[in-house]
């Protein structure tokens, strides 16, 4: 097995009735990763080294702040900031001592690239990607093994377009060539059926705002605009 199977969360997700069960699982994965880095791991020397070297993206530093664990985040910042200052000290010094003109341009460019490489990568994003890989692998694997799962997926609301892409790509690792082709076709069919549903709901929403339709029922389309965005780009976790 190339990836550890995550049978229970994937089965629960497929049966949940969500517009994208992988988005829901990613929301959970993000919460777990944020609480992991603010939990007892903050005292673990190996984790501290990883945090100091790699750190977090802007969105996940914001999540760490919002999580309300000031002591844990202060410990992270204490050493992460020290490491950042050490990495940026050379480029900063070069700016101060550069002659006006091309030397200064070069020194500023060095600072920009040092900062860019410092901000690259994120431990929370990495942990989430690891989980997404396992969930996508499990979905394709179960589809190949289990008729009940195949039916449950076909009757679900499917996934958002970015997670459709993730499933199509990962299926190469979980299924042989002919099963993969069938899986990909089934996913496209599932997605098109659900996009037809969303498109009809959005269309009715636009019609409902016309004065002649004011007394007609919403038919459950009050939130069609939100579901359409969710389906197109995935769930916003901020
Ligand atoms: Zn999604
Ligand atoms: Zn991140």
PDB file of C-alpha atoms and ligand atoms in Angstrom:
ATOM      1  CA  UNK A   1       0.000   0.000   0.000  1.00  0.00           C
ATOM      2  CA  UNK A   2       1.534   3.305  -1.073  1.00  0.00           C
ATOM      3  CA  UNK A   3      -0.441   5.311   1.506  1.00  0.00           C
ATOM      4  CA  UNK A   4      -2.002   4.438   4.822  1.00  0.00           C
ATOM      5  CA  UNK A   5      -5.748   3.849   4.330  1.00  0.00           C
ATOM      6  CA  UNK A   6      -8.219   6.202   6.048  1.00  0.00           C
ATOM      7  CA  UNK A   7     -11.315   4.073   5.462  1.00  0.00           C
ATOM      8  CA  UNK A   8     -13.561   5.364   8.288  1.00  0.00           C
ATOM      9  CA  UNK A   9     -13.271   9.129   7.697  1.00  0.00           C
ATOM     10  CA  UNK A  10     -13.628   8.675   3.923  1.00  0.00           C
ATOM     11  CA  UNK A  11     -16.734   6.457   4.290  1.00  0.00           C
ATOM     12  CA  UNK A  12     -18.269   8.918   6.795  1.00  0.00           C
ATOM     13  CA  UNK A  13     -17.458  11.801   4.472  1.00  0.00           C
ATOM     14  CA  UNK A  14     -19.040  10.205   1.406  1.00  0.00           C
ATOM     15  CA  UNK A  15     -22.251   9.616   3.390  1.00  0.00           C
ATOM     16  CA  UNK A  16     -22.316  13.112   4.950  1.00  0.00           C
ATOM     17  CA  UNK A  17     -24.303  14.859   2.179  1.00  0.00           C
ATOM     18  CA  UNK A  18     -21.696  17.644   1.901  1.00  0.00           C
ATOM     19  CA  UNK A  19     -20.878  19.470  -1.350  1.00  0.00           C
ATOM     20  CA  UNK A  20     -17.269  18.266  -0.826  1.00  0.00           C
ATOM     21  CA  UNK A  21     -16.354  15.736   1.831  1.00  0.00           C
ATOM     22  CA  UNK A  22     -12.647  16.306   1.143  1.00  0.00           C
ATOM     23  CA  UNK A  23     -13.018  20.006   2.036  1.00  0.00           C
ATOM     24  CA  UNK A  24     -14.662  18.946   5.310  1.00  0.00           C
ATOM     25  CA  UNK A  25     -11.840  16.512   6.044  1.00  0.00           C
ATOM     26  CA  UNK A  26      -9.276  19.230   5.250  1.00  0.00           C
ATOM     27  CA  UNK A  27     -10.965  21.596   7.719  1.00  0.00           C
ATOM     28  CA  UNK A  28     -10.533  18.919  10.392  1.00  0.00           C
ATOM     29  CA  UNK A  29      -6.955  18.243   9.292  1.00  0.00           C
ATOM     30  CA  UNK A  30      -6.152  21.947   9.616  1.00  0.00           C
ATOM     31  CA  UNK A  31      -7.633  22.138  13.116  1.00  0.00           C
ATOM     32  CA  UNK A  32      -5.644  19.067  14.169  1.00  0.00           C
ATOM     33  CA  UNK A  33      -2.395  20.440  12.743  1.00  0.00           C
ATOM     34  CA  UNK A  34      -2.830  23.853  14.400  1.00  0.00           C
ATOM     35  CA  UNK A  35      -3.574  22.292  17.791  1.00  0.00           C
ATOM     36  CA  UNK A  36      -0.668  19.864  17.333  1.00  0.00           C
ATOM     37  CA  UNK A  37       1.847  22.703  16.906  1.00  0.00           C
ATOM     38  CA  UNK A  38       0.374  24.612  19.851  1.00  0.00           C
ATOM     39  CA  UNK A  39       0.130  21.521  22.086  1.00  0.00           C
ATOM     40  CA  UNK A  40       2.760  19.561  23.955  1.00  0.00           C
ATOM     41  CA  UNK A  41       4.819  19.230  20.749  1.00  0.00           C
ATOM     42  CA  UNK A  42       5.944  22.814  21.324  1.00  0.00           C
ATOM     43  CA  UNK A  43       8.347  21.456  23.969  1.00  0.00           C
ATOM     44  CA  UNK A  44       9.601  18.598  21.776  1.00  0.00           C
ATOM     45  CA  UNK A  45      13.143  19.466  20.564  1.00  0.00           C
ATOM     46  CA  UNK A  46      12.688  17.733  17.176  1.00  0.00           C
ATOM     47  CA  UNK A  47       9.476  19.659  16.463  1.00  0.00           C
ATOM     48  CA  UNK A  48      11.089  22.902  17.583  1.00  0.00           C
ATOM     49  CA  UNK A  49      13.915  22.408  15.084  1.00  0.00           C
ATOM     50  CA  UNK A  50      11.381  21.762  12.286  1.00  0.00           C
ATOM     51  CA  UNK A  51       9.375  24.839  13.296  1.00  0.00           C
ATOM     52  CA  UNK A  52      12.495  27.027  13.391  1.00  0.00           C
ATOM     53  CA  UNK A  53      13.642  25.832   9.970  1.00  0.00           C
ATOM     54  CA  UNK A  54      10.328  25.717   8.123  1.00  0.00           C
ATOM     55  CA  UNK A  55       7.750  27.706  10.061  1.00  0.00           C
ATOM     56  CA  UNK A  56       4.270  28.446   8.760  1.00  0.00           C
ATOM     57  CA  UNK A  57       2.636  30.291   5.882  1.00  0.00           C
ATOM     58  CA  UNK A  58       0.905  33.601   6.484  1.00  0.00           C
ATOM     59  CA  UNK A  59      -2.578  32.015   6.678  1.00  0.00           C
ATOM     60  CA  UNK A  60      -1.437  29.427   9.211  1.00  0.00           C
ATOM     61  CA  UNK A  61       0.508  31.870  11.373  1.00  0.00           C
ATOM     62  CA  UNK A  62      -2.809  33.771  11.513  1.00  0.00           C
ATOM     63  CA  UNK A  63      -4.587  30.552  12.582  1.00  0.00           C
ATOM     64  CA  UNK A  64      -1.959  29.992  15.277  1.00  0.00           C
ATOM     65  CA  UNK A  65      -2.607  33.522  16.588  1.00  0.00           C
ATOM     66  CA  UNK A  66      -6.395  33.032  16.451  1.00  0.00           C
ATOM     67  CA  UNK A  67      -6.187  29.726  18.353  1.00  0.00           C
ATOM     68  CA  UNK A  68      -5.668  31.592  21.630  1.00  0.00           C
ATOM     69  CA  UNK A  69      -2.604  29.783  23.047  1.00  0.00           C
ATOM     70  CA  UNK A  70      -0.323  32.757  23.749  1.00  0.00           C
ATOM     71  CA  UNK A  71       2.277  30.891  25.796  1.00  0.00           C
ATOM     72  CA  UNK A  72       2.808  28.168  23.186  1.00  0.00           C
ATOM     73  CA  UNK A  73       2.968  30.703  20.356  1.00  0.00           C
ATOM     74  CA  UNK A  74       5.405  32.876  22.342  1.00  0.00           C
ATOM     75  CA  UNK A  75       7.738  29.853  22.642  1.00  0.00           C
ATOM     76  CA  UNK A  76       7.498  29.266  18.891  1.00  0.00           C
ATOM     77  CA  UNK A  77       8.100  32.957  18.118  1.00  0.00           C
ATOM     78  CA  UNK A  78      11.050  33.208  20.505  1.00  0.00           C
ATOM     79  CA  UNK A  79      13.182  30.766  18.523  1.00  0.00           C
ATOM     80  CA  UNK A  80      11.589  31.246  15.072  1.00  0.00           C
ATOM     81  CA  UNK A  81      12.246  34.979  15.191  1.00  0.00           C
ATOM     82  CA  UNK A  82      15.839  34.426  16.377  1.00  0.00           C
ATOM     83  CA  UNK A  83      16.432  32.032  13.457  1.00  0.00           C
ATOM     84  CA  UNK A  84      14.828  34.488  10.996  1.00  0.00           C
ATOM     85  CA  UNK A  85      17.027  37.343  12.250  1.00  0.00           C
ATOM     86  CA  UNK A  86      20.129  35.175  11.869  1.00  0.00           C
ATOM     87  CA  UNK A  87      19.209  34.297   8.265  1.00  0.00           C
ATOM     88  CA  UNK A  88      18.424  37.916   7.376  1.00  0.00           C
ATOM     89  CA  UNK A  89      21.350  39.541   9.216  1.00  0.00           C
ATOM     90  CA  UNK A  90      23.777  39.174   6.274  1.00  0.00           C
ATOM     91  CA  UNK A  91      21.418  40.663   3.636  1.00  0.00           C
ATOM     92  CA  UNK A  92      20.493  43.490   6.055  1.00  0.00           C
ATOM     93  CA  UNK A  93      24.140  44.293   6.722  1.00  0.00           C
ATOM     94  CA  UNK A  94      24.820  44.268   2.958  1.00  0.00           C
ATOM     95  CA  UNK A  95      22.103  46.908   2.417  1.00  0.00           C
ATOM     96  CA  UNK A  96      23.569  49.139   5.116  1.00  0.00           C
ATOM     97  CA  UNK A  97      27.110  48.953   3.726  1.00  0.00           C
ATOM     98  CA  UNK A  98      26.247  48.993  -0.032  1.00  0.00           C
ATOM     99  CA  UNK A  99      27.298  51.925  -2.207  1.00  0.00           C
ATOM    100  CA  UNK A 100      24.414  53.830  -3.851  1.00  0.00           C
ATOM    101  CA  UNK A 101      23.284  52.463  -7.231  1.00  0.00           C
ATOM    102  CA  UNK A 102      23.830  48.921  -8.563  1.00  0.00           C
ATOM    103  CA  UNK A 103      25.421  47.570  -5.364  1.00  0.00           C
ATOM    104  CA  UNK A 104      22.410  48.670  -3.366  1.00  0.00           C
ATOM    105  CA  UNK A 105      20.014  47.204  -5.985  1.00  0.00           C
ATOM    106  CA  UNK A 106      21.812  43.860  -5.683  1.00  0.00           C
ATOM    107  CA  UNK A 107      21.752  43.955  -1.882  1.00  0.00           C
ATOM    108  CA  UNK A 108      17.994  44.676  -1.869  1.00  0.00           C
ATOM    109  CA  UNK A 109      17.436  41.783  -4.285  1.00  0.00           C
ATOM    110  CA  UNK A 110      19.422  39.494  -1.957  1.00  0.00           C
ATOM    111  CA  UNK A 111      17.242  40.550   0.947  1.00  0.00           C
ATOM    112  CA  UNK A 112      14.069  39.889  -1.111  1.00  0.00           C
ATOM    113  CA  UNK A 113      15.191  36.383  -2.048  1.00  0.00           C
ATOM    114  CA  UNK A 114      16.343  35.576   1.516  1.00  0.00           C
ATOM    115  CA  UNK A 115      12.936  36.645   2.833  1.00  0.00           C
ATOM    116  CA  UNK A 116      11.112  34.724   0.116  1.00  0.00           C
ATOM    117  CA  UNK A 117      12.979  31.508   0.924  1.00  0.00           C
ATOM    118  CA  UNK A 118      12.337  32.051   4.650  1.00  0.00           C
ATOM    119  CA  UNK A 119       8.593  32.303   3.979  1.00  0.00           C
ATOM    120  CA  UNK A 120       8.480  29.265   1.707  1.00  0.00           C
ATOM    121  CA  UNK A 121       6.875  26.104   3.074  1.00  0.00           C
ATOM    122  CA  UNK A 122       4.542  25.536   6.000  1.00  0.00           C
ATOM    123  CA  UNK A 123       4.330  22.669   8.484  1.00  0.00           C
ATOM    124  CA  UNK A 124       0.523  22.913   8.720  1.00  0.00           C
ATOM    125  CA  UNK A 125       0.140  22.935   4.902  1.00  0.00           C
ATOM    126  CA  UNK A 126       2.495  19.917   4.703  1.00  0.00           C
ATOM    127  CA  UNK A 127       0.537  17.971   7.312  1.00  0.00           C
ATOM    128  CA  UNK A 128      -2.724  18.778   5.493  1.00  0.00           C
ATOM    129  CA  UNK A 129      -1.265  17.717   2.133  1.00  0.00           C
ATOM    130  CA  UNK A 130      -0.183  14.390   3.670  1.00  0.00           C
ATOM    131  CA  UNK A 131      -3.737  13.802   4.868  1.00  0.00           C
ATOM    132  CA  UNK A 132      -5.260  14.849   1.530  1.00  0.00           C
ATOM    133  CA  UNK A 133      -3.007  12.367  -0.273  1.00  0.00           C
ATOM    134  CA  UNK A 134      -4.178   9.576   2.048  1.00  0.00           C
ATOM    135  CA  UNK A 135      -7.873  10.533   1.719  1.00  0.00           C
ATOM    136  CA  UNK A 136      -7.667  10.693  -2.088  1.00  0.00           C
ATOM    137  CA  UNK A 137      -5.740   7.416  -2.260  1.00  0.00           C
ATOM    138  CA  UNK A 138      -8.314   5.772   0.044  1.00  0.00           C
ATOM    139  CA  UNK A 139     -11.243   7.074  -2.060  1.00  0.00           C
ATOM    140  CA  UNK A 140      -9.798   5.639  -5.267  1.00  0.00           C
ATOM    141  CA  UNK A 141      -8.734   2.405  -3.553  1.00  0.00           C
ATOM    142  CA  UNK A 142     -12.166   1.783  -1.960  1.00  0.00           C
ATOM    143  CA  UNK A 143     -13.864   2.568  -5.274  1.00  0.00           C
ATOM    144  CA  UNK A 144     -11.784  -0.222  -6.845  1.00  0.00           C
ATOM    145  CA  UNK A 145     -12.490  -2.708  -4.041  1.00  0.00           C
ATOM    146  CA  UNK A 146     -15.984  -2.174  -2.721  1.00  0.00           C
ATOM    147  CA  UNK A 147     -19.273  -2.030  -4.684  1.00  0.00           C
ATOM    148  CA  UNK A 148     -21.099  -0.426  -1.769  1.00  0.00           C
ATOM    149  CA  UNK A 149     -18.563   2.410  -1.727  1.00  0.00           C
ATOM    150  CA  UNK A 150     -18.888   2.840  -5.490  1.00  0.00           C
ATOM    151  CA  UNK A 151     -22.661   3.293  -5.117  1.00  0.00           C
ATOM    152  CA  UNK A 152     -22.330   5.596  -2.110  1.00  0.00           C
ATOM    153  CA  UNK A 153     -19.904   7.847  -3.994  1.00  0.00           C
ATOM    154  CA  UNK A 154     -22.173   7.896  -7.074  1.00  0.00           C
ATOM    155  CA  UNK A 155     -25.090   8.986  -4.872  1.00  0.00           C
ATOM    156  CA  UNK A 156     -23.097  11.618  -2.960  1.00  0.00           C
ATOM    157  CA  UNK A 157     -22.876  15.282  -3.941  1.00  0.00           C
ATOM    158  CA  UNK A 158     -19.302  14.676  -5.123  1.00  0.00           C
ATOM    159  CA  UNK A 159     -16.436  17.082  -4.457  1.00  0.00           C
ATOM    160  CA  UNK A 160     -15.298  20.601  -5.344  1.00  0.00           C
ATOM    161  CA  UNK A 161     -13.313  21.138  -8.562  1.00  0.00           C
ATOM    162  CA  UNK A 162      -9.863  21.401  -6.865  1.00  0.00           C
ATOM    163  CA  UNK A 163     -10.532  18.107  -5.054  1.00  0.00           C
ATOM    164  CA  UNK A 164     -11.823  16.499  -8.259  1.00  0.00           C
ATOM    165  CA  UNK A 165      -8.395  17.332  -9.670  1.00  0.00           C
ATOM    166  CA  UNK A 166      -6.667  15.827  -6.604  1.00  0.00           C
ATOM    167  CA  UNK A 167      -8.668  12.582  -6.980  1.00  0.00           C
ATOM    168  CA  UNK A 168      -8.001  12.323 -10.728  1.00  0.00           C
ATOM    169  CA  UNK A 169      -4.261  12.740 -10.157  1.00  0.00           C
ATOM    170  CA  UNK A 170      -4.023  10.395  -7.155  1.00  0.00           C
ATOM    171  CA  UNK A 171      -6.040   7.631  -8.855  1.00  0.00           C
ATOM    172  CA  UNK A 172      -2.906   6.713 -10.847  1.00  0.00           C
ATOM    173  CA  UNK A 173      -1.307   5.507  -7.597  1.00  0.00           C
ATOM    174  CA  UNK A 174      -4.305   3.520  -6.340  1.00  0.00           C
ATOM    175  CA  UNK A 175      -5.762   1.758  -9.391  1.00  0.00           C
ATOM    176  CA  UNK A 176      -4.522  -0.132 -12.436  1.00  0.00           C
ATOM    177  CA  UNK A 177      -4.871   1.595 -15.809  1.00  0.00           C
ATOM    178  CA  UNK A 178      -8.274   0.209 -16.759  1.00  0.00           C
ATOM    179  CA  UNK A 179      -9.905   0.687 -13.331  1.00  0.00           C
ATOM    180  CA  UNK A 180      -8.416   4.159 -13.203  1.00  0.00           C
ATOM    181  CA  UNK A 181     -10.042   5.075 -16.508  1.00  0.00           C
ATOM    182  CA  UNK A 182     -13.436   3.874 -15.183  1.00  0.00           C
ATOM    183  CA  UNK A 183     -12.922   5.765 -11.915  1.00  0.00           C
ATOM    184  CA  UNK A 184     -12.050   8.983 -13.752  1.00  0.00           C
ATOM    185  CA  UNK A 185     -15.135   8.655 -15.983  1.00  0.00           C
ATOM    186  CA  UNK A 186     -17.345   8.014 -12.949  1.00  0.00           C
ATOM    187  CA  UNK A 187     -15.903  11.093 -11.204  1.00  0.00           C
ATOM    188  CA  UNK A 188     -16.502  13.330 -14.212  1.00  0.00           C
ATOM    189  CA  UNK A 189     -20.064  12.020 -14.514  1.00  0.00           C
ATOM    190  CA  UNK A 190     -20.669  12.585 -10.775  1.00  0.00           C
ATOM    191  CA  UNK A 191     -19.237  16.105 -11.002  1.00  0.00           C
ATOM    192  CA  UNK A 192     -21.291  17.045 -14.073  1.00  0.00           C
ATOM    193  CA  UNK A 193     -24.519  15.820 -12.468  1.00  0.00           C
ATOM    194  CA  UNK A 194     -23.818  17.897  -9.375  1.00  0.00           C
ATOM    195  CA  UNK A 195     -22.739  20.949 -11.377  1.00  0.00           C
ATOM    196  CA  UNK A 196     -26.050  20.681 -13.306  1.00  0.00           C
ATOM    197  CA  UNK A 197     -27.877  20.738  -9.969  1.00  0.00           C
ATOM    198  CA  UNK A 198     -25.909  23.753  -8.698  1.00  0.00           C
ATOM    199  CA  UNK A 199     -26.293  25.581 -12.022  1.00  0.00           C
ATOM    200  CA  UNK A 200     -30.071  25.087 -11.935  1.00  0.00           C
ATOM    201  CA  UNK A 201     -30.192  26.336  -8.319  1.00  0.00           C
ATOM    202  CA  UNK A 202     -28.122  29.434  -9.144  1.00  0.00           C
ATOM    203  CA  UNK A 203     -30.294  30.129 -12.178  1.00  0.00           C
ATOM    204  CA  UNK A 204     -33.450  29.934 -10.066  1.00  0.00           C
ATOM    205  CA  UNK A 205     -31.802  32.228  -7.497  1.00  0.00           C
ATOM    206  CA  UNK A 206     -31.226  34.861 -10.206  1.00  0.00           C
ATOM    207  CA  UNK A 207     -34.851  34.495 -11.375  1.00  0.00           C
ATOM    208  CA  UNK A 208     -36.180  34.705  -7.834  1.00  0.00           C
ATOM    209  CA  UNK A 209     -34.902  38.299  -7.527  1.00  0.00           C
ATOM    210  CA  UNK A 210     -37.153  39.385 -10.412  1.00  0.00           C
ATOM    211  CA  UNK A 211     -40.336  41.123  -9.337  1.00  0.00           C
ATOM    212  CA  UNK A 212     -42.616  38.645 -11.113  1.00  0.00           C
ATOM    213  CA  UNK A 213     -41.176  35.799  -9.020  1.00  0.00           C
ATOM    214  CA  UNK A 214     -41.343  37.490  -5.647  1.00  0.00           C
ATOM    215  CA  UNK A 215     -44.170  35.272  -4.403  1.00  0.00           C
ATOM    216  CA  UNK A 216     -42.781  32.040  -5.822  1.00  0.00           C
ATOM    217  CA  UNK A 217     -40.985  29.582  -3.487  1.00  0.00           C
ATOM    218  CA  UNK A 218     -37.202  29.559  -3.101  1.00  0.00           C
ATOM    219  CA  UNK A 219     -37.110  25.762  -3.533  1.00  0.00           C
ATOM    220  CA  UNK A 220     -34.108  25.579  -1.211  1.00  0.00           C
ATOM    221  CA  UNK A 221     -32.035  27.897  -3.421  1.00  0.00           C
ATOM    222  CA  UNK A 222     -31.436  30.690  -0.865  1.00  0.00           C
ATOM    223  CA  UNK A 223     -27.789  29.644  -0.485  1.00  0.00           C
ATOM    224  CA  UNK A 224     -27.130  28.551  -4.098  1.00  0.00           C
ATOM    225  CA  UNK A 225     -24.528  31.327  -4.553  1.00  0.00           C
ATOM    226  CA  UNK A 226     -22.511  29.985  -1.597  1.00  0.00           C
ATOM    227  CA  UNK A 227     -22.766  26.395  -2.766  1.00  0.00           C
ATOM    228  CA  UNK A 228     -21.681  27.420  -6.272  1.00  0.00           C
ATOM    229  CA  UNK A 229     -18.559  29.154  -4.938  1.00  0.00           C
ATOM    230  CA  UNK A 230     -17.810  26.196  -2.639  1.00  0.00           C
ATOM    231  CA  UNK A 231     -18.113  23.796  -5.599  1.00  0.00           C
ATOM    232  CA  UNK A 232     -15.907  25.935  -7.870  1.00  0.00           C
ATOM    233  CA  UNK A 233     -12.998  26.764  -5.550  1.00  0.00           C
ATOM    234  CA  UNK A 234     -13.448  24.652  -2.401  1.00  0.00           C
ATOM    235  CA  UNK A 235     -14.446  25.711   1.076  1.00  0.00           C
ATOM    236  CA  UNK A 236     -12.953  28.861   2.525  1.00  0.00           C
ATOM    237  CA  UNK A 237     -11.395  27.926   5.861  1.00  0.00           C
ATOM    238  CA  UNK A 238     -10.511  31.437   6.999  1.00  0.00           C
TER     239      UNK A 238
HETATM  240 ZN1  LIG B   1     -13.158  20.270  -1.740  1.00  0.00          ZN
HETATM  241 ZN1  LIG B   2       0.179  26.830   5.649  1.00  0.00          ZN
END
